[in-house]
Short mmCIF file of C-alpha atoms in Angstrom, two decimals:
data_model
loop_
_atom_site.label_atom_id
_atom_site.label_comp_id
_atom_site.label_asym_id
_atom_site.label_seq_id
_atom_site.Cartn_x
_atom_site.Cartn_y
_atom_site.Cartn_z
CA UNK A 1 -53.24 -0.71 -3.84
CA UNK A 2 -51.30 -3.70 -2.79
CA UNK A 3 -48.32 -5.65 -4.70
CA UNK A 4 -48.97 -8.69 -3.28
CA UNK A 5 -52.07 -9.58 -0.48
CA UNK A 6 -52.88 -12.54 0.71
CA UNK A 7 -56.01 -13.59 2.29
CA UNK A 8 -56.69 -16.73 5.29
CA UNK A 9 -53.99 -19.02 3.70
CA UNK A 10 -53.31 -21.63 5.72
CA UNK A 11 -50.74 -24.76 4.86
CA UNK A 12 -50.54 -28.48 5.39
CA UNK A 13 -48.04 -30.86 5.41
CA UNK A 14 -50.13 -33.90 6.31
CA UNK A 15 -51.67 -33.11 9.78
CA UNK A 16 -49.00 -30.74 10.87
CA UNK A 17 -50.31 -26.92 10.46
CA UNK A 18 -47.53 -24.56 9.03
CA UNK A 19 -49.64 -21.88 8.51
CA UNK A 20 -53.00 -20.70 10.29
CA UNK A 21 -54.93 -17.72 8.81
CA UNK A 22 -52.21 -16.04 7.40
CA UNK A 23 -53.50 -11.99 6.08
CA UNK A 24 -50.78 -9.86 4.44
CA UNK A 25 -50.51 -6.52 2.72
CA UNK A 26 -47.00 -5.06 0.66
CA UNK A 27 -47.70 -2.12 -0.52
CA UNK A 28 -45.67 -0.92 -3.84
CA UNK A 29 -42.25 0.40 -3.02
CA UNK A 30 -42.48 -1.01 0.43
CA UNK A 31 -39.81 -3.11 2.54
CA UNK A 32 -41.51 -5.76 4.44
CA UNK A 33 -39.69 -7.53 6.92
CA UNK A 34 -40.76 -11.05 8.54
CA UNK A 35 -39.07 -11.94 11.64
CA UNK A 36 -39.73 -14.68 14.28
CA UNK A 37 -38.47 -18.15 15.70
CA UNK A 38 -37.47 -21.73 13.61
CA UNK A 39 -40.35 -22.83 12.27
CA UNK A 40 -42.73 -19.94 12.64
CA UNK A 41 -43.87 -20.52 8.89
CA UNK A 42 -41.51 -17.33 7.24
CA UNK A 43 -40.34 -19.41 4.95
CA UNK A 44 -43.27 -21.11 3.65
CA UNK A 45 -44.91 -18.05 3.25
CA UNK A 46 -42.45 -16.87 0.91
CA UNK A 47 -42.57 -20.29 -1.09
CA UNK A 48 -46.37 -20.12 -1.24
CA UNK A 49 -46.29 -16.92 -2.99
CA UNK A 50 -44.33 -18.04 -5.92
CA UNK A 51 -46.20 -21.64 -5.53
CA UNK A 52 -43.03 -23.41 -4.79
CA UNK A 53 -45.92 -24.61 -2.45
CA UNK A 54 -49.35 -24.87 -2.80
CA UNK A 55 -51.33 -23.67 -0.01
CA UNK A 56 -53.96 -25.83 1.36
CA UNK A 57 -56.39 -22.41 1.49
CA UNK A 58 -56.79 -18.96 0.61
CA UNK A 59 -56.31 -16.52 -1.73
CA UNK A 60 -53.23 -14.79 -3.20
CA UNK A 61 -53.46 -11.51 -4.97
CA UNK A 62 -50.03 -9.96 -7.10
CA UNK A 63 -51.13 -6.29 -8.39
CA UNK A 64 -54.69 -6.19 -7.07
CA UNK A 65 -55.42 -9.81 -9.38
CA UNK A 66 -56.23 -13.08 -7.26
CA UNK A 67 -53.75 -15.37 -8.95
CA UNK A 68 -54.57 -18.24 -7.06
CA UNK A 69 -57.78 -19.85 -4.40
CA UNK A 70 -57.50 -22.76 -2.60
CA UNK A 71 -60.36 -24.55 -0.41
CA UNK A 72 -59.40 -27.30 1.58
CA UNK A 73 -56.56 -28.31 -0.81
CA UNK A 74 -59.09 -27.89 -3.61
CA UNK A 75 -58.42 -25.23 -6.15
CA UNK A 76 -61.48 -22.68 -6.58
CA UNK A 77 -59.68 -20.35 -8.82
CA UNK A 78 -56.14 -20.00 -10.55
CA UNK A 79 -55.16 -18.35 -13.68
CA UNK A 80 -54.64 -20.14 -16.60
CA UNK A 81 -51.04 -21.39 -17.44
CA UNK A 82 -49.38 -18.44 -19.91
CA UNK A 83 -51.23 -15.39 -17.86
CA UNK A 84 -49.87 -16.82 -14.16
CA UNK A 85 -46.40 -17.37 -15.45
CA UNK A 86 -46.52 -13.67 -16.46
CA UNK A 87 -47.62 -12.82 -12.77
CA UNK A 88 -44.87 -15.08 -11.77
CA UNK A 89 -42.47 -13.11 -13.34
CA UNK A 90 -43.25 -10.24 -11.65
CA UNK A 91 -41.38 -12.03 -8.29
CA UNK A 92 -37.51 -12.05 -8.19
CA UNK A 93 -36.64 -15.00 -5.55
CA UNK A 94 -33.13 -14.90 -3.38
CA UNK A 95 -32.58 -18.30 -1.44
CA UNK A 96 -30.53 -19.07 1.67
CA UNK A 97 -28.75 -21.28 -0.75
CA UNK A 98 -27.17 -19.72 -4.03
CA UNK A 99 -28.70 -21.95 -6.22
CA UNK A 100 -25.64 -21.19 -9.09
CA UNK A 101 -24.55 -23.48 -11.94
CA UNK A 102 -20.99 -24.47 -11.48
CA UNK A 103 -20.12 -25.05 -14.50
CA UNK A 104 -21.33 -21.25 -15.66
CA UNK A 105 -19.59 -17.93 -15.30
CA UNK A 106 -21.06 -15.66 -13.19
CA UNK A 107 -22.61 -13.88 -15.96
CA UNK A 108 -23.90 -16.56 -17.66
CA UNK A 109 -25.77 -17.78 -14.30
CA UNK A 110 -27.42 -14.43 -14.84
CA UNK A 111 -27.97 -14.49 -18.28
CA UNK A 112 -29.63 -17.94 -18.46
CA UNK A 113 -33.12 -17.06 -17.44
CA UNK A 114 -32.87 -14.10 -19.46
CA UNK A 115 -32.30 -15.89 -22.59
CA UNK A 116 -34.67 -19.20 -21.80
CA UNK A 117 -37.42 -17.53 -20.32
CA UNK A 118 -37.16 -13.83 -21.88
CA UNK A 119 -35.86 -15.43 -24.62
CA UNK A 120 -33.59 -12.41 -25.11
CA UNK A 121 -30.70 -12.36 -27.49
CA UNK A 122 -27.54 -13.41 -25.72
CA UNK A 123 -25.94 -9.86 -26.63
CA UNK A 124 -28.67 -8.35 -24.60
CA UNK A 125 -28.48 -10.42 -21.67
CA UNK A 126 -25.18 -10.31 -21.16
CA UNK A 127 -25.46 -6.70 -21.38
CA UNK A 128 -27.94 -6.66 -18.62
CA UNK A 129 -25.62 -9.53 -16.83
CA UNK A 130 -22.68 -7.16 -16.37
CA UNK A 131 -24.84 -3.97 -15.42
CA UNK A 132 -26.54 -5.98 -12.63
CA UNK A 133 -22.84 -7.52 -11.30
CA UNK A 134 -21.55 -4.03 -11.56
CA UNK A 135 -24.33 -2.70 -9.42
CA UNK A 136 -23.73 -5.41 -6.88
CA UNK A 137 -20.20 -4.39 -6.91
CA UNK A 138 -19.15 -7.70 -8.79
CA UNK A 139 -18.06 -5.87 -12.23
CA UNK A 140 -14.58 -7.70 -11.77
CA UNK A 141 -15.90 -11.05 -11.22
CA UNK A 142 -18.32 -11.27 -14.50
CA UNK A 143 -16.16 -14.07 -16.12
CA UNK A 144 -15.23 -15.98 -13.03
CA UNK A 145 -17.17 -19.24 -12.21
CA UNK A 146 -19.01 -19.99 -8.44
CA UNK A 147 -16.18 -21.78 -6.94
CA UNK A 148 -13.54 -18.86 -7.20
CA UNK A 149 -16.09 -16.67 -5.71
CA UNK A 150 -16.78 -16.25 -1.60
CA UNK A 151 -20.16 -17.15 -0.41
CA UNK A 152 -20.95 -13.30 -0.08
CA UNK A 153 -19.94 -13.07 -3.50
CA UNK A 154 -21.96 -15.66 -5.19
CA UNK A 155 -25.35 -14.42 -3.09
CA UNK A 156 -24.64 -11.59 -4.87
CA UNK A 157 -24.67 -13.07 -8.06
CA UNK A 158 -28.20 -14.73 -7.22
CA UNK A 159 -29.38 -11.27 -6.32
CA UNK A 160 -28.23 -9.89 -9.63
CA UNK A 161 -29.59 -13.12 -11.32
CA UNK A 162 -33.27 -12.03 -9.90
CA UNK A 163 -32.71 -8.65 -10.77
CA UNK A 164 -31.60 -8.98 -14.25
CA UNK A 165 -35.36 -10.76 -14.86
CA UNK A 166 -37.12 -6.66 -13.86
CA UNK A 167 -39.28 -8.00 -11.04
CA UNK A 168 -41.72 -5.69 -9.15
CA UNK A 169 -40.77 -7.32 -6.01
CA UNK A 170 -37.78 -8.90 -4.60
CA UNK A 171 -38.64 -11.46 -2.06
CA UNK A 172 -35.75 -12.56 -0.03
CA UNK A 173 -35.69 -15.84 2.27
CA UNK A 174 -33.25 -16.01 5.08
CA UNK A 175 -30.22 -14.60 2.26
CA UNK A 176 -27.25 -14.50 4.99
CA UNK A 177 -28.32 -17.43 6.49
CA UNK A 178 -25.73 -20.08 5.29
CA UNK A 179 -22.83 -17.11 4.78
CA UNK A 180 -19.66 -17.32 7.55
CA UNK A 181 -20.58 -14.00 9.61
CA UNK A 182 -17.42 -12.05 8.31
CA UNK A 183 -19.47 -12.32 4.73
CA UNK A 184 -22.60 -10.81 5.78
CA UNK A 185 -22.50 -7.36 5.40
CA UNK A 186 -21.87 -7.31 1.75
CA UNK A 187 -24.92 -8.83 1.09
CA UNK A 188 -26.62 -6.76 3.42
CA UNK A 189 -25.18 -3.72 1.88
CA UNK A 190 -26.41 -4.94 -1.56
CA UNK A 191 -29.62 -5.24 0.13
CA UNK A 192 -30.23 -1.79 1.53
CA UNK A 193 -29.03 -0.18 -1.19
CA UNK A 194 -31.74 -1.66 -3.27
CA UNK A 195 -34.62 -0.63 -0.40
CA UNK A 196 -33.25 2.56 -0.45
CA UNK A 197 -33.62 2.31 -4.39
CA UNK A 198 -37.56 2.20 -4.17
CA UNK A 199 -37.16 -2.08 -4.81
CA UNK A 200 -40.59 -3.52 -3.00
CA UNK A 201 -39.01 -6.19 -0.86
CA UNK A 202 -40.37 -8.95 1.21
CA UNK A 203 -37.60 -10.20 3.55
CA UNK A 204 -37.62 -13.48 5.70
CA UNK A 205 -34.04 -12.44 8.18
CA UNK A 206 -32.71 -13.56 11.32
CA UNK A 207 -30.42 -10.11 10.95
CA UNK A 208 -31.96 -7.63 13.25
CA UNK A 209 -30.12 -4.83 12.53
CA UNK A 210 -31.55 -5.02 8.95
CA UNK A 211 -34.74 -4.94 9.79
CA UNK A 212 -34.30 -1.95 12.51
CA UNK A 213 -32.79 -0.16 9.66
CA UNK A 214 -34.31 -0.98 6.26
CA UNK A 215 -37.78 -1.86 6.97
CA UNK A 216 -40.69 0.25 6.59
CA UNK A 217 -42.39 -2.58 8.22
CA UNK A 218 -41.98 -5.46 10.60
CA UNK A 219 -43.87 -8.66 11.10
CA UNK A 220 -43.24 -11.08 13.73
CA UNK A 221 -44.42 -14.37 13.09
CA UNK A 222 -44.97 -17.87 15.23
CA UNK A 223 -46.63 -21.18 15.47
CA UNK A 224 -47.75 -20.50 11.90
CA UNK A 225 -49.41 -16.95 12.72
CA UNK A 226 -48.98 -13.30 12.59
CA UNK A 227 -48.60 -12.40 16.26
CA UNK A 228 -47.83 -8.55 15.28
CA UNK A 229 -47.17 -5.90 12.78
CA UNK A 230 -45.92 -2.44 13.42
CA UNK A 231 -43.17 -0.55 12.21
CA UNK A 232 -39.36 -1.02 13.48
CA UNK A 233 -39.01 1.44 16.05
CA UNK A 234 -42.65 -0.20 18.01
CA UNK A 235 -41.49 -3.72 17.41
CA UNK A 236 -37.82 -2.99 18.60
CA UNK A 237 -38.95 -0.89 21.50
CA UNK A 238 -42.27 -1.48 22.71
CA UNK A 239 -43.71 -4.97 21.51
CA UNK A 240 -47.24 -4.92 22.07
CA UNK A 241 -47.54 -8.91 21.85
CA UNK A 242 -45.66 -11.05 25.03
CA UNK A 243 -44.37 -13.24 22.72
CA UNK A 244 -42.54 -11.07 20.25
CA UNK A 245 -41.18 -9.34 23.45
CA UNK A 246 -39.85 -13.15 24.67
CA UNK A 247 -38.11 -13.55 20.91
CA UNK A 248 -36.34 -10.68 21.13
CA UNK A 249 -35.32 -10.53 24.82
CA UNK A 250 -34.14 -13.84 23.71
CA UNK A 251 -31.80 -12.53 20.76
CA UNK A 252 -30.87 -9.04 21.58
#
């Protein structure tokens, strides 16, 4: 049983291929890791899952259901409106970019998909707001707004923003990316904790040392392909594939 599997997608933009034959399998409960150079395709793979882009083919599955086929940028198959924004639901999304409302306490930037998509009672959401900040160790920022809060800080928020929504899995793309490095580790920290939680995560990092420690698996992507899957320790130390050797002789 797979969370989420996808089958020969490829992506398009124009004539430029992003993504060539892409097959992937997270298993429930399991950290997934995708590393590689600029412009390998991480990210779009990420953003094709929760059709922030639509592939140009394949097939995505979330819980064993195919969601969505594609042929040649012509849709086969996708479920109808109400039933894939359920599915949707099921993926919590972390940016490089925060993504907050400025004008919106911290815990009203995570109660406002609770209450216009879950359509819960404010009470309730800001219930769940505050236990979410606590548990990313932000239960004395709940009533402060973005701009008083550190970029660590306010990635934080986002995660507890995703959270708050009970996803099955968390997918995170590049999430200390745009953070100065001294902010970092918090998020990092945030991160592991909820791996070591049981959290199925699918992680798009250039941080290496999260991905030796918290994955259960690595993949190293480029040109738009999967050049090799294995778990940390074989990536890290024995790289079966030249060019995930050459990427990480090149940043270790």
């Amino acid at each position: 049983m797979s969370i989420v599997r996808t089958e020969n997608l490829y992506k398009f933009f124009g004539t430029l291929e992003v993504l060539h034959d892409v097959n992937l399998s997270v298993e429930p409960g399991e950290v997934m890791v995708i590393i590689g150079p600029s412009g390998a395709g991480k990210s779009t793979y990420l953003r094709l899952l929760n059709r922030l882009e639509v592939m140009t083919s394949g097939r995505i599955f979330i819980d064993e259901q195919l969601v969505e086929e594609q042929r040649n940028g012509h849709i086969v198959h996708i479920l109808p409106p109400k039933e894939h924004h359920k599915v949707m639901l099921k993926m919590g999304m972390v940016f490089q970019r925060f993504n907050l409302f400025p004008h919106m306490t911290a815990a009203e930037n995570v109660m406002l998909a609770q209450v216009n998509v879950d359509r819960k009672p404010k009470e309730d959401a800001r219930r769940r707001a505050i236990l979410e900040l606590e548990k990313v160790g932000l239960g004395d920022k709940i009533d402060e707004y973005p701009a008083k809060l550190s970029g660590g800080q306010q990635q934080r928020v986002a995660i507890a923003r995703a959270l708050a929504m009970d996803p099955e899995i968390m997918l995170f793309d590049e999430p200390t990316s745009s953070l100065d490095p001294e902010l970092v580790g918090e998020v990092l920290g945030v991160m592991k904790a909820l791996a070591g939680s049981g959290m199925t995560m699918l992680v798009v990092t250039h941080e290496m040392g999260f991905a030796r420690d918290a994955a259960d698996r690595v993949v190293f992507m480029h040109d738009g392909i999967v050049g090799e899957i294995s778990s940390p320790e074989e990536i890290f130390s024995n790289p079966q594939n030249p060019r995930t050797k050459q990427f990480l002789n090149s940043i270790l």
